Tab-separated table of C-alpha atoms in Angstrom:
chain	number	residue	atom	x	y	z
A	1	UNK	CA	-54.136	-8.470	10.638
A	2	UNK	CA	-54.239	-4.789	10.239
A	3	UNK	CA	-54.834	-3.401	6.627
A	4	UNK	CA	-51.843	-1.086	5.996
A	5	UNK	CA	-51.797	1.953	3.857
A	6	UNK	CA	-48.906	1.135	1.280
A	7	UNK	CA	-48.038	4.420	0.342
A	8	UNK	CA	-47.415	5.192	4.740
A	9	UNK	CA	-45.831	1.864	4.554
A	10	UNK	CA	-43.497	2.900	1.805
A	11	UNK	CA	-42.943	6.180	3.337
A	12	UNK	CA	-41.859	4.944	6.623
A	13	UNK	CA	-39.710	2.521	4.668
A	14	UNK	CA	-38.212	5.576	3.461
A	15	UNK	CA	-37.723	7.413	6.994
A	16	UNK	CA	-36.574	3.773	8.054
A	17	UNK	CA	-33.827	3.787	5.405
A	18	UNK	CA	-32.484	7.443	5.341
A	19	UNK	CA	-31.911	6.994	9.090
A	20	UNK	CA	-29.643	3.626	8.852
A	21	UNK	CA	-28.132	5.576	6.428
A	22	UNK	CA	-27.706	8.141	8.731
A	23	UNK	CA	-26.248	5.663	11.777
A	24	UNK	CA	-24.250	3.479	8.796
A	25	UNK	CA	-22.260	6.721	7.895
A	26	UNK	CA	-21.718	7.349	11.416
A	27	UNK	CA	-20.511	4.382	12.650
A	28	UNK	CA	-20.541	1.758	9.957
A	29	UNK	CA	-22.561	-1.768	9.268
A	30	UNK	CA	-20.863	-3.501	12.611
A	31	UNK	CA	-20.811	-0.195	14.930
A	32	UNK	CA	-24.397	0.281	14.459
A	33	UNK	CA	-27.337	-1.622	16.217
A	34	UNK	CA	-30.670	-1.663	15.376
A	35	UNK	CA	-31.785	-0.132	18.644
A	36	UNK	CA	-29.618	3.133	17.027
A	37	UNK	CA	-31.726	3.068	14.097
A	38	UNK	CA	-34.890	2.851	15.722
A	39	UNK	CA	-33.897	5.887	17.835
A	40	UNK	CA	-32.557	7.815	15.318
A	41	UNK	CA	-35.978	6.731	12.947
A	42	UNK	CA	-38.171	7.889	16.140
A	43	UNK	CA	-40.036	4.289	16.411
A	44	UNK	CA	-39.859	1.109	18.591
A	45	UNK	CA	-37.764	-1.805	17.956
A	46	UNK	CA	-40.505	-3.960	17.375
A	47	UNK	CA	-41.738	-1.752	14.935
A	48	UNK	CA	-38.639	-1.330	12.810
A	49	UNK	CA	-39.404	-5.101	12.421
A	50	UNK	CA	-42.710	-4.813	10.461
A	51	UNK	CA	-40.591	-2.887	7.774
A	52	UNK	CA	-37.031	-5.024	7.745
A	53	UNK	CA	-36.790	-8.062	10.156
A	54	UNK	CA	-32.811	-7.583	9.720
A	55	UNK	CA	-30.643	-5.007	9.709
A	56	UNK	CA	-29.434	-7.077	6.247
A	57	UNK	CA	-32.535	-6.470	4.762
A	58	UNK	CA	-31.520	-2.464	5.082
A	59	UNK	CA	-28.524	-3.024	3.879
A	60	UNK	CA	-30.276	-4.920	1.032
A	61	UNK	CA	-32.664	-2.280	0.701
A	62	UNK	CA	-30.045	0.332	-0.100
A	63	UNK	CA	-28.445	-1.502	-2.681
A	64	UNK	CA	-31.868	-1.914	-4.299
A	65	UNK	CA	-32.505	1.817	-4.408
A	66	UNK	CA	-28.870	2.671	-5.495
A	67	UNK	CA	-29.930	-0.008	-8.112
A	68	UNK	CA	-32.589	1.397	-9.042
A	69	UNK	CA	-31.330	5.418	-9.310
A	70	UNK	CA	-28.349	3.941	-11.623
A	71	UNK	CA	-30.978	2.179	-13.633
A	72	UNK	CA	-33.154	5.039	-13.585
A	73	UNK	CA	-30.244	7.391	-14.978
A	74	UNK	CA	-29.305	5.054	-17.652
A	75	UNK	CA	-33.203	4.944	-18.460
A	76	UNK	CA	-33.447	9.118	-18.825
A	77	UNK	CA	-30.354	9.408	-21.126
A	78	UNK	CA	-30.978	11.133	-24.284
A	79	UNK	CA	-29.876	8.526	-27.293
A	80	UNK	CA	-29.804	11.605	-29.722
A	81	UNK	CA	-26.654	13.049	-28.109
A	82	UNK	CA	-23.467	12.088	-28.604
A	83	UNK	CA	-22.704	8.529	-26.461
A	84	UNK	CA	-19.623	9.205	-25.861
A	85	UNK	CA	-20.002	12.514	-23.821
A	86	UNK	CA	-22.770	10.474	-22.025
A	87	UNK	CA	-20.723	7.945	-20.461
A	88	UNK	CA	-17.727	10.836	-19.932
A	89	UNK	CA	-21.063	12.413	-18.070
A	90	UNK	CA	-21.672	9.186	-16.108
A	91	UNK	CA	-18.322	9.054	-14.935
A	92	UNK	CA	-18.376	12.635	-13.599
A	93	UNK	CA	-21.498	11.688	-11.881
A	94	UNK	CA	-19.194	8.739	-10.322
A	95	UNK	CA	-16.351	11.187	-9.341
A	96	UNK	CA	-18.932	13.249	-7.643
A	97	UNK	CA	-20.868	10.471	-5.906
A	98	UNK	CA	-16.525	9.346	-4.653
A	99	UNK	CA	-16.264	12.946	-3.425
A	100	UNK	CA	-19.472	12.795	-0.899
A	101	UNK	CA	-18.032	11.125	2.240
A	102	UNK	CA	-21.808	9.772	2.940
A	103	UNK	CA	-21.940	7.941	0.049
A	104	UNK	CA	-18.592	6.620	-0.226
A	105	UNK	CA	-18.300	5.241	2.869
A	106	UNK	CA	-21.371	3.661	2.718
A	107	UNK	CA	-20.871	2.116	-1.000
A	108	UNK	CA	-17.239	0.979	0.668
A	109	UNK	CA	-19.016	-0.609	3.666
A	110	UNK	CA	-21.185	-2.633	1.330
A	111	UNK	CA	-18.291	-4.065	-0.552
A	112	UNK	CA	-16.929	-4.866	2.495
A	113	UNK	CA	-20.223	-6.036	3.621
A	114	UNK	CA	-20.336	-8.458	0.436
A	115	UNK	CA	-17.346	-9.996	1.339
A	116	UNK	CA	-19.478	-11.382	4.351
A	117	UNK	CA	-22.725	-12.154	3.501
A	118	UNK	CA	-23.347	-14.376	0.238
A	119	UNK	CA	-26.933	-12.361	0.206
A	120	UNK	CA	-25.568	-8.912	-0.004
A	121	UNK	CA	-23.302	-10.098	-2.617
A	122	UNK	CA	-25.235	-11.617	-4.857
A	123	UNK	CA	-27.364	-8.299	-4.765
A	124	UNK	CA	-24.086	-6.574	-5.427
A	125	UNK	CA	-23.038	-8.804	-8.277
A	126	UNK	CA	-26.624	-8.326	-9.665
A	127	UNK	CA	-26.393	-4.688	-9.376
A	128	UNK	CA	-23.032	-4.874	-11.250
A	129	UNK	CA	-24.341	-7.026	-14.261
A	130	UNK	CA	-27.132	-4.252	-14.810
A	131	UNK	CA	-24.746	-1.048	-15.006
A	132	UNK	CA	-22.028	-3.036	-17.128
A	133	UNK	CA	-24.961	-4.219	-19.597
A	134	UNK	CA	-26.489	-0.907	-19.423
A	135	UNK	CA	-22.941	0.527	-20.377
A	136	UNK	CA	-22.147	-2.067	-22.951
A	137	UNK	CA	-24.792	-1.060	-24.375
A	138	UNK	CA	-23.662	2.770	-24.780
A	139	UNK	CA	-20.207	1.690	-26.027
A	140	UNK	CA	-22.184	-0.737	-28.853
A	141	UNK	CA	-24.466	2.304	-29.774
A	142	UNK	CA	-21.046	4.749	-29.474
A	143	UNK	CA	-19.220	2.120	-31.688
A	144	UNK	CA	-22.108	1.428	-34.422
A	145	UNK	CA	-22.174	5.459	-34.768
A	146	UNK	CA	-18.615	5.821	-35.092
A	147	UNK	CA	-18.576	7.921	-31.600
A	148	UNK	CA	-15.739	5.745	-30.182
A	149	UNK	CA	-13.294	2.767	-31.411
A	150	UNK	CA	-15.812	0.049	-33.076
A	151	UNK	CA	-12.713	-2.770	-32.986
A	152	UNK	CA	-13.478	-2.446	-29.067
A	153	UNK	CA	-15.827	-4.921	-27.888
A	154	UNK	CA	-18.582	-3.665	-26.172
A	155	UNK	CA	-18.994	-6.277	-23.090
A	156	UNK	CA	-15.547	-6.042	-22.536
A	157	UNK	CA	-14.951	-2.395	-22.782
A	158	UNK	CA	-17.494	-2.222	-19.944
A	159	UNK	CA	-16.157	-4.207	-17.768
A	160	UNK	CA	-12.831	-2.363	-17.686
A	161	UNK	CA	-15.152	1.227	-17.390
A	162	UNK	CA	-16.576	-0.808	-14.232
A	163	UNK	CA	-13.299	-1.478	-12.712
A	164	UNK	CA	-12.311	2.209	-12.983
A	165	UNK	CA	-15.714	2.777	-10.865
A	166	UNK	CA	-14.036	0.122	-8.501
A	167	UNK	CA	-10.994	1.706	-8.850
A	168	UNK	CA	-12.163	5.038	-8.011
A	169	UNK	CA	-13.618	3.803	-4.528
A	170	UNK	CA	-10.423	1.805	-3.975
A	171	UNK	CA	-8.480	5.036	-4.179
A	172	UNK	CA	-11.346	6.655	-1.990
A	173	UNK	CA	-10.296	4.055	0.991
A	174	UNK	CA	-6.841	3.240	0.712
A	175	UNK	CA	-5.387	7.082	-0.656
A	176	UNK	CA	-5.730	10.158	0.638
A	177	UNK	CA	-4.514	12.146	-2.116
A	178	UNK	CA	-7.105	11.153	-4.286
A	179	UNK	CA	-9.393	14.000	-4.696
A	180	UNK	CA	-12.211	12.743	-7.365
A	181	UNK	CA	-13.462	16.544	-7.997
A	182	UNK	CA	-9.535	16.978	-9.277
A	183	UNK	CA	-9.629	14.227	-11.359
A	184	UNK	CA	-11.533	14.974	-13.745
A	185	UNK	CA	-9.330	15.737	-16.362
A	186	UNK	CA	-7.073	12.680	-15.675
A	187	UNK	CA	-10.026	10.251	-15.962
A	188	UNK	CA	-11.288	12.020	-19.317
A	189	UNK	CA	-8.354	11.629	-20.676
A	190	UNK	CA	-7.475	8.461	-20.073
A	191	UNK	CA	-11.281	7.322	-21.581
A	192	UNK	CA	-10.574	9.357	-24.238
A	193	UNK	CA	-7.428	7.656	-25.467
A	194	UNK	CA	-8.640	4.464	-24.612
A	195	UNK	CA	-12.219	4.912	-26.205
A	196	UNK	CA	-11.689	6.643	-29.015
A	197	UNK	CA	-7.814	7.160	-30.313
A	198	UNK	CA	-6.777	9.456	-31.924
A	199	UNK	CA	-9.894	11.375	-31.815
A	200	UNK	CA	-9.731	15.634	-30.755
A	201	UNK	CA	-8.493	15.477	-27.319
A	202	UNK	CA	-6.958	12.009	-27.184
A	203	UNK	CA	-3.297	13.159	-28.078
A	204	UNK	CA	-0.599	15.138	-26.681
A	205	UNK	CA	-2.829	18.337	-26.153
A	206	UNK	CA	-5.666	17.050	-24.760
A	207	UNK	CA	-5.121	17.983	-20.861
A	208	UNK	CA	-6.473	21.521	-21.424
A	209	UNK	CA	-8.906	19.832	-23.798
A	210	UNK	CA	-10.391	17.341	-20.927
A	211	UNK	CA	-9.855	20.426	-18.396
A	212	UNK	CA	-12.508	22.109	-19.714
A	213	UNK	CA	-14.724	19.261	-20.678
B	1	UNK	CA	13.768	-14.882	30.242
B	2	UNK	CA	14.793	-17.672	28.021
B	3	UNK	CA	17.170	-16.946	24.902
B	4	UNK	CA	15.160	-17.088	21.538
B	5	UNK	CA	17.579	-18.207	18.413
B	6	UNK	CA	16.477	-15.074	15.881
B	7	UNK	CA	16.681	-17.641	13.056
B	8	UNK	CA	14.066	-20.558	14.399
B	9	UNK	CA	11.605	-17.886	15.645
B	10	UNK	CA	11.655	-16.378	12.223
B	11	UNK	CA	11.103	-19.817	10.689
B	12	UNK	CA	8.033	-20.288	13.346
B	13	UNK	CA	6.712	-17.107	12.516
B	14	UNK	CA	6.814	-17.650	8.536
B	15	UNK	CA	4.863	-20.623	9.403
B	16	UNK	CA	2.094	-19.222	11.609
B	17	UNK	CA	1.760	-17.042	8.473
B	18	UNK	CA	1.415	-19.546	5.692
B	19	UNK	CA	-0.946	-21.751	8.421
B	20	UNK	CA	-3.495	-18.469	9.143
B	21	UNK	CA	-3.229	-17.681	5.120
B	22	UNK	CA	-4.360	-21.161	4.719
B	23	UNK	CA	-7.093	-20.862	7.495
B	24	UNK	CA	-8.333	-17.126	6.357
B	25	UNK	CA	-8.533	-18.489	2.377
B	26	UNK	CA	-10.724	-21.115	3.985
B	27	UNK	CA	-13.257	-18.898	6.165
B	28	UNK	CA	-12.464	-15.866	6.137
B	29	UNK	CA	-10.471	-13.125	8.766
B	30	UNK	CA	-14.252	-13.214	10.920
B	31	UNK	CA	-14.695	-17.005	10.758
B	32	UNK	CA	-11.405	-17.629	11.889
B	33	UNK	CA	-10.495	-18.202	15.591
B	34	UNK	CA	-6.695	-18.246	16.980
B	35	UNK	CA	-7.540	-21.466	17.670
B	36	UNK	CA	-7.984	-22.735	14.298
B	37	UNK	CA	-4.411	-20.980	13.088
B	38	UNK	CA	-2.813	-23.037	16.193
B	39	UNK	CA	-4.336	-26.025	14.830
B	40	UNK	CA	-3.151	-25.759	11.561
B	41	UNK	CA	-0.086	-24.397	12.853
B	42	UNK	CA	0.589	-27.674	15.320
B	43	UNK	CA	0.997	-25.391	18.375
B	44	UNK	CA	-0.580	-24.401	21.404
B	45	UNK	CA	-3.045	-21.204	21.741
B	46	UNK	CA	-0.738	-19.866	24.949
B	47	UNK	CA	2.634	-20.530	22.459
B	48	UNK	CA	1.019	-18.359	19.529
B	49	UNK	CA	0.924	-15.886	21.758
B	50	UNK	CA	4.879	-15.450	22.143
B	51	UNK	CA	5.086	-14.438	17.760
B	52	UNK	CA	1.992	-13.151	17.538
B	53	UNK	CA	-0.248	-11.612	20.379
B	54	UNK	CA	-3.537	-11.264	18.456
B	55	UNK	CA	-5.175	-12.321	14.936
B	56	UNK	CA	-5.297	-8.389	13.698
B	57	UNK	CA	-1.002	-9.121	14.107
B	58	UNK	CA	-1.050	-11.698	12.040
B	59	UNK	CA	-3.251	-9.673	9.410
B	60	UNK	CA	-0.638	-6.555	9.579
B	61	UNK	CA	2.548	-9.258	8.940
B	62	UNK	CA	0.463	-10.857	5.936
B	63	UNK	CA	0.198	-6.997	4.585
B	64	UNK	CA	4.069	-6.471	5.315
B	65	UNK	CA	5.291	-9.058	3.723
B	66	UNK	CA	2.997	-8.267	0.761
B	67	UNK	CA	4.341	-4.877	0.866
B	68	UNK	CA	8.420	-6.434	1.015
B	69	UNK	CA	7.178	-8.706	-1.952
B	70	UNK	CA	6.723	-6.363	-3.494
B	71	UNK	CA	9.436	-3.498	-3.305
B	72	UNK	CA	11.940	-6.517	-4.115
B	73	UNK	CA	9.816	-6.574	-7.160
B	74	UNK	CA	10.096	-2.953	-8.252
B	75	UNK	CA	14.159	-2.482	-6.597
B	76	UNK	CA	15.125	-5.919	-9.085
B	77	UNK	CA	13.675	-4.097	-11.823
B	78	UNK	CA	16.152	-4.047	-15.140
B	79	UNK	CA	16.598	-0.262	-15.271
B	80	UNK	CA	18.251	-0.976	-19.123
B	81	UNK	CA	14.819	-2.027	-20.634
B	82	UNK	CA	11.968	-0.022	-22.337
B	83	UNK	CA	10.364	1.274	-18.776
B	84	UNK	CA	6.821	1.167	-20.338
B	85	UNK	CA	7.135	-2.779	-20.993
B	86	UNK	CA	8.176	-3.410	-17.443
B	87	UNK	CA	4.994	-1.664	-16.673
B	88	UNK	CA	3.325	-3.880	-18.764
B	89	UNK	CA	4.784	-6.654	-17.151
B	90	UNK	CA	3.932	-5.610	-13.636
B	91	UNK	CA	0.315	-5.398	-14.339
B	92	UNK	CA	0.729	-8.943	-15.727
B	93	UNK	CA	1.783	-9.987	-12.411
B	94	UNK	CA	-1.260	-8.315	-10.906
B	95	UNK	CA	-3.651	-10.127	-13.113
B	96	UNK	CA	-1.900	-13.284	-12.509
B	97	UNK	CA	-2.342	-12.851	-8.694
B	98	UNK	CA	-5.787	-11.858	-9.256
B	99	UNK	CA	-6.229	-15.143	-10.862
B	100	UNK	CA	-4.946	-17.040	-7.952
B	101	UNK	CA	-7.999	-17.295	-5.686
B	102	UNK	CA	-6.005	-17.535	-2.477
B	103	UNK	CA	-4.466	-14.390	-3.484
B	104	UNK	CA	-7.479	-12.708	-4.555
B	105	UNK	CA	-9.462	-13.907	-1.718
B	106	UNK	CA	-6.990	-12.682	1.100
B	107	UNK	CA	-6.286	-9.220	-0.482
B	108	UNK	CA	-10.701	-8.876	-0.644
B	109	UNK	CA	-10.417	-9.725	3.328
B	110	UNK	CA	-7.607	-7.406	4.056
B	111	UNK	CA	-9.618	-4.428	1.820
B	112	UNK	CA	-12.463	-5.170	4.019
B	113	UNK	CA	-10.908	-5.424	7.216
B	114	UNK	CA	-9.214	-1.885	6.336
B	115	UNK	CA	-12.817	-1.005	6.753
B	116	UNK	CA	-13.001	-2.087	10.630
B	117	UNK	CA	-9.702	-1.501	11.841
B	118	UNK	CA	-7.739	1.556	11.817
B	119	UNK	CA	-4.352	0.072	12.071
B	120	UNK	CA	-4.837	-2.224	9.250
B	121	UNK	CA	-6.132	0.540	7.397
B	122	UNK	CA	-3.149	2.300	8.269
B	123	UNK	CA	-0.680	-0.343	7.006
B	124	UNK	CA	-2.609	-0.843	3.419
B	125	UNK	CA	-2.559	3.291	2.915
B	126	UNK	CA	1.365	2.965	3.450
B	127	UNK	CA	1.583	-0.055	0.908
B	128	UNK	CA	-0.183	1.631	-1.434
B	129	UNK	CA	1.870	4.522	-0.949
B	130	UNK	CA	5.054	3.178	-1.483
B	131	UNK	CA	3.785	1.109	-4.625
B	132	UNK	CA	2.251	4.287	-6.297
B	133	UNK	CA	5.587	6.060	-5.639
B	134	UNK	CA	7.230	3.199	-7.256
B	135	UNK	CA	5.237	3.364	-10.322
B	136	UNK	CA	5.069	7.327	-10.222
B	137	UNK	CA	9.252	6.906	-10.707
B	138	UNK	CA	9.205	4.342	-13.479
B	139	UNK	CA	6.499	6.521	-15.392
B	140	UNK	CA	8.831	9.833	-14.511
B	141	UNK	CA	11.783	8.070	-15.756
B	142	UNK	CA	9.700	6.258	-19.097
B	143	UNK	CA	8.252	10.125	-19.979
B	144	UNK	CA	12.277	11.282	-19.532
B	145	UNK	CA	13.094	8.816	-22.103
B	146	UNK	CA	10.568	8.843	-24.313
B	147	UNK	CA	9.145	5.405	-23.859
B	148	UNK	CA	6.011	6.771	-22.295
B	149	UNK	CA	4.090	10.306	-23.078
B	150	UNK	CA	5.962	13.023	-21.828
B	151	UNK	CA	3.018	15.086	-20.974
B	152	UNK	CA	1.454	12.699	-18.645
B	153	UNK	CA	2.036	13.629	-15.107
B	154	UNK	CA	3.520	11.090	-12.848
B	155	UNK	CA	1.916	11.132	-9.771
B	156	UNK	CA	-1.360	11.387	-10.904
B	157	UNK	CA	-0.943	8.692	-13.670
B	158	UNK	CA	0.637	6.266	-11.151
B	159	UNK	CA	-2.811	6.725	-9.210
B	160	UNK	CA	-4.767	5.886	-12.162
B	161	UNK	CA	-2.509	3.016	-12.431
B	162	UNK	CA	-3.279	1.920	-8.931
B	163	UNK	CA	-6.951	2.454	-9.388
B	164	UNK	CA	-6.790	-0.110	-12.394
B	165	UNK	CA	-5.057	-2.347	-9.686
B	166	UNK	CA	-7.555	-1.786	-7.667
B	167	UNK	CA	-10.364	-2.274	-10.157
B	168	UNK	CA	-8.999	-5.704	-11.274
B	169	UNK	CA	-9.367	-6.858	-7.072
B	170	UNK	CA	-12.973	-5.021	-7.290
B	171	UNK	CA	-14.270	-6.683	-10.318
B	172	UNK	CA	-12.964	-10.438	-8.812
B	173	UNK	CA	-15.284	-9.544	-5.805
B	174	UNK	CA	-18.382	-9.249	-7.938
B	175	UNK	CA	-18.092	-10.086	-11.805
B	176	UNK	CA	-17.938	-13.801	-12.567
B	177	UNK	CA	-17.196	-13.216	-15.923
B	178	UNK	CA	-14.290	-11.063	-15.299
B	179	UNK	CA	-11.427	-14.192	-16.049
B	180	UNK	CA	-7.892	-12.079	-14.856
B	181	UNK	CA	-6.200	-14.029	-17.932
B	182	UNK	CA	-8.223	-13.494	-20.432
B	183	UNK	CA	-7.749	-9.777	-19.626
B	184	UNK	CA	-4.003	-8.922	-20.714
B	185	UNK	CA	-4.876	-8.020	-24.340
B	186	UNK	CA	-7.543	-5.261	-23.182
B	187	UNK	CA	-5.373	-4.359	-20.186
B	188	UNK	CA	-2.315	-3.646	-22.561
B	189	UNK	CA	-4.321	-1.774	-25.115
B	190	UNK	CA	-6.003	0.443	-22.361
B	191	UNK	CA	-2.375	1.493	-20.910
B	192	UNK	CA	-1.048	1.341	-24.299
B	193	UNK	CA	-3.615	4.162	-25.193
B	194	UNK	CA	-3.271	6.163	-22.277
B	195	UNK	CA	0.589	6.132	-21.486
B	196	UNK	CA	1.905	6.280	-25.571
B	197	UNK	CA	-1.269	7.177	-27.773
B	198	UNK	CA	-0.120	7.125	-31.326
B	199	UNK	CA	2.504	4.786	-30.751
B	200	UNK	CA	2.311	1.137	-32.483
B	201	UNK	CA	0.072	-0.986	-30.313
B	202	UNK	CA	-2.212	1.886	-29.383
B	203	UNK	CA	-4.400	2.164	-32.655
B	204	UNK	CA	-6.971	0.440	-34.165
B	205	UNK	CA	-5.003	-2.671	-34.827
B	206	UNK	CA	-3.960	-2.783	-31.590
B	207	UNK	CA	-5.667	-5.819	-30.453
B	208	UNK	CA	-3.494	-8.414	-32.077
B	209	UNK	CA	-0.358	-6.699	-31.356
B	210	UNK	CA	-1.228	-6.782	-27.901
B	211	UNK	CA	-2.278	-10.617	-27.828
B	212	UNK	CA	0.892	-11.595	-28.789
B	213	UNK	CA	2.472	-9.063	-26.236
C-alpha cells in the first residue's frame, strides 16, 4: 500500500466535501451522482472512493463537520457574559444560517435524508443530543445566575429552544413568507417572555426593545 | 364508458387511502410499490389505476384530506369561548397526533417527500397556508378582545405558532426523549408567556397552573 500524507488526505477530503456540497445544493441528495461530484472535485471515480466509498459517507461527513462547528461555537463562548444574550446570539446565528439558501437546503435535505437511512439518522439524532446538552447547559448556568427563569428546567427548556431551530427550517421549506433576517425581533421576543418573564423587554414594550437587540 | 355511482367510488377511494396509509406507516413512501397498496387494498394494479393513476396521487389526497381535517377543525371552533384557550387546545391536538406514530410517521414522509417533488411541495405550502391564516384570525380576534396581547402581530405570531408545530414533528424525527404528552405543561407555559405575559399562568408559578390546564 501507498503511504499517504494525512494532511493531503485531509485536504482532498476537504475539496471532496465542498464540491458534494456544491452538486447537493444544486440538485439535491437523489439528483446528484457521484460521477457529478467527481467532476465537479476534478478527480476520477475511483479515486473519490479512497476518500468516501459512498456517497452516504459524504453525507455523513457533513453532518460531522456541521457537528463539529456547532460544538466548536458552544466551546469558544465566553461564560463571563451574560448567558442569556449568548443563546439570543446563537439563535441569530440560526436565523442567519435559515437565510443562506446553501445551507438550508442542504440541512433540509439531510432531515429528509434521515428519514431514509437509519445511519444518517442516528448521526442526526447524535448531533441533536450534543447541541440540546450543550444548551441545557447555558439555560442551567443562565438559571443558577439568575439570568433567566430558574423554575424552568434546564433539559427541557432545551429541547423546546431545539424545536424552534426545527421550526425555523420547517418554515424555511414549507413558507415562503418566512424571512429569518426579519425575524429577529419576533424570535427575541418570544425567548424573552418565555425565558425570563417579566424581565426588561419581556412585556408589552419590548418589540422596539428586541428590534434593536 | 361505463357509469361510475359517485358514492361507491368515493367509498373505494377512502379505502385505497386508509390501505396505502397503512402500507407507507409500514415502509415508507420509497419502500412502497403500487403493488403493495393493491394488495392491501384487495384489488388489482390495472383497477387502482381508475382512482388513482400514480403513488405521488395518493400522497397529494392523504395531504388533502389532512388539510379538510383540519379546516373542519378550525370552522367548528366555539367562537363564544376565551380564543387563547382554544389555542391551547389546538396545540393539544397537535401533540396528541404527534404522539400517534402513524401520524407522526406519515407527516415525516410527506415533509420529506416535499423535498423531491414539486407538486407535493406545492400542496403542503397551501396547507400550511391556510392553517397559519386560521390561527393568524383567532390570534387577531383574541388581541381584539383582550384574551391575548394586543401588541402581538398576527401574522407573524401565527408563523411562530406554526414553527412550534413544526418543531414538535422535527423533534419526533430525532429526539427520543422528546414524549409529545409529557410536553403540554411546557408547551402551555411557553405560549402562555409569549401570547399574555403577565397574565396568571405566565409567571413563575406557572408550571402547576399549567399541569392542571
Amino acid at each position: 500500500m501507498r503511504k499517504v500524507d494525512p494532511e493531503k488526505f485531509e485536504a482532498r477530503k476537504q475539496q471532496i466535501l465542498a464540491a458534494a456540497i456544491t452538486c447537493f445544493t444544486r440538485k439535491g441528495f437523489h439528483g446528484t451522482s457521484t460521477a457529478e461530484i467527481c467532476a465537479e472535485a476534478g478527480m476520477s471515480p475511483g479515486n473519490l472512493f479512497h476518500y468516501y466509498p459512498t456517497k452516504q459517507a459524504i453525507i455523513a461527513a457533513i453532518v460531522e463537520q456541521d457537528r463539529r462547528e456547532t460544538a466548536a461555537y458552544f466551546a469558544q463562548i465566553d461564560q463571563s457574559r451574560d448567558l442569556f444574550d449568548e443563546i439570543l446570539k446563537f439563535m441569530d446565528i440560526v436565523l442567519e444560517l435559515a437565510a443562506d439558501p446553501a445551507y438550508s437546503s442542504l440541512a433540509l435535505e439531510i432531515s429528509a435524508e434521515a428519514m431514509r437511512d437509519k445511519e444518517i439518522a442516528a448521526l442526526v439524532s447524535a448531533y441533536d443530543a450534543e447541541m440540546q446538552a450543550s444548551l441545557s447547559v447555558m439555560l442551567r448556568d443562565a438559571a443558577s445566575r439568575g439570568q433567566i427563569d430558574a423554575t424552568l428546567d434546564p433539559v427541557e427548556t432545551a429541547r423546546w429552544v431545539a424545536a424552534l431551530i426545527d421550526g425555523i427550517f420547517g418554515r424555511i421549506a414549507v413558507d415562503p413568507g418566512f424571512h429569518p433576517l426579519e425575524q429577529q425581533a419576533n424570535l427575541h421576543l418570544l425567548l424573552t417572555r418565555f425565558l425570563r418573564p417579566g424581565a426588561k423587554g419581556a412585556g408589552k414594550a419590548a418589540r422596539e426593545q428586541t428590534v434593536k437587540a
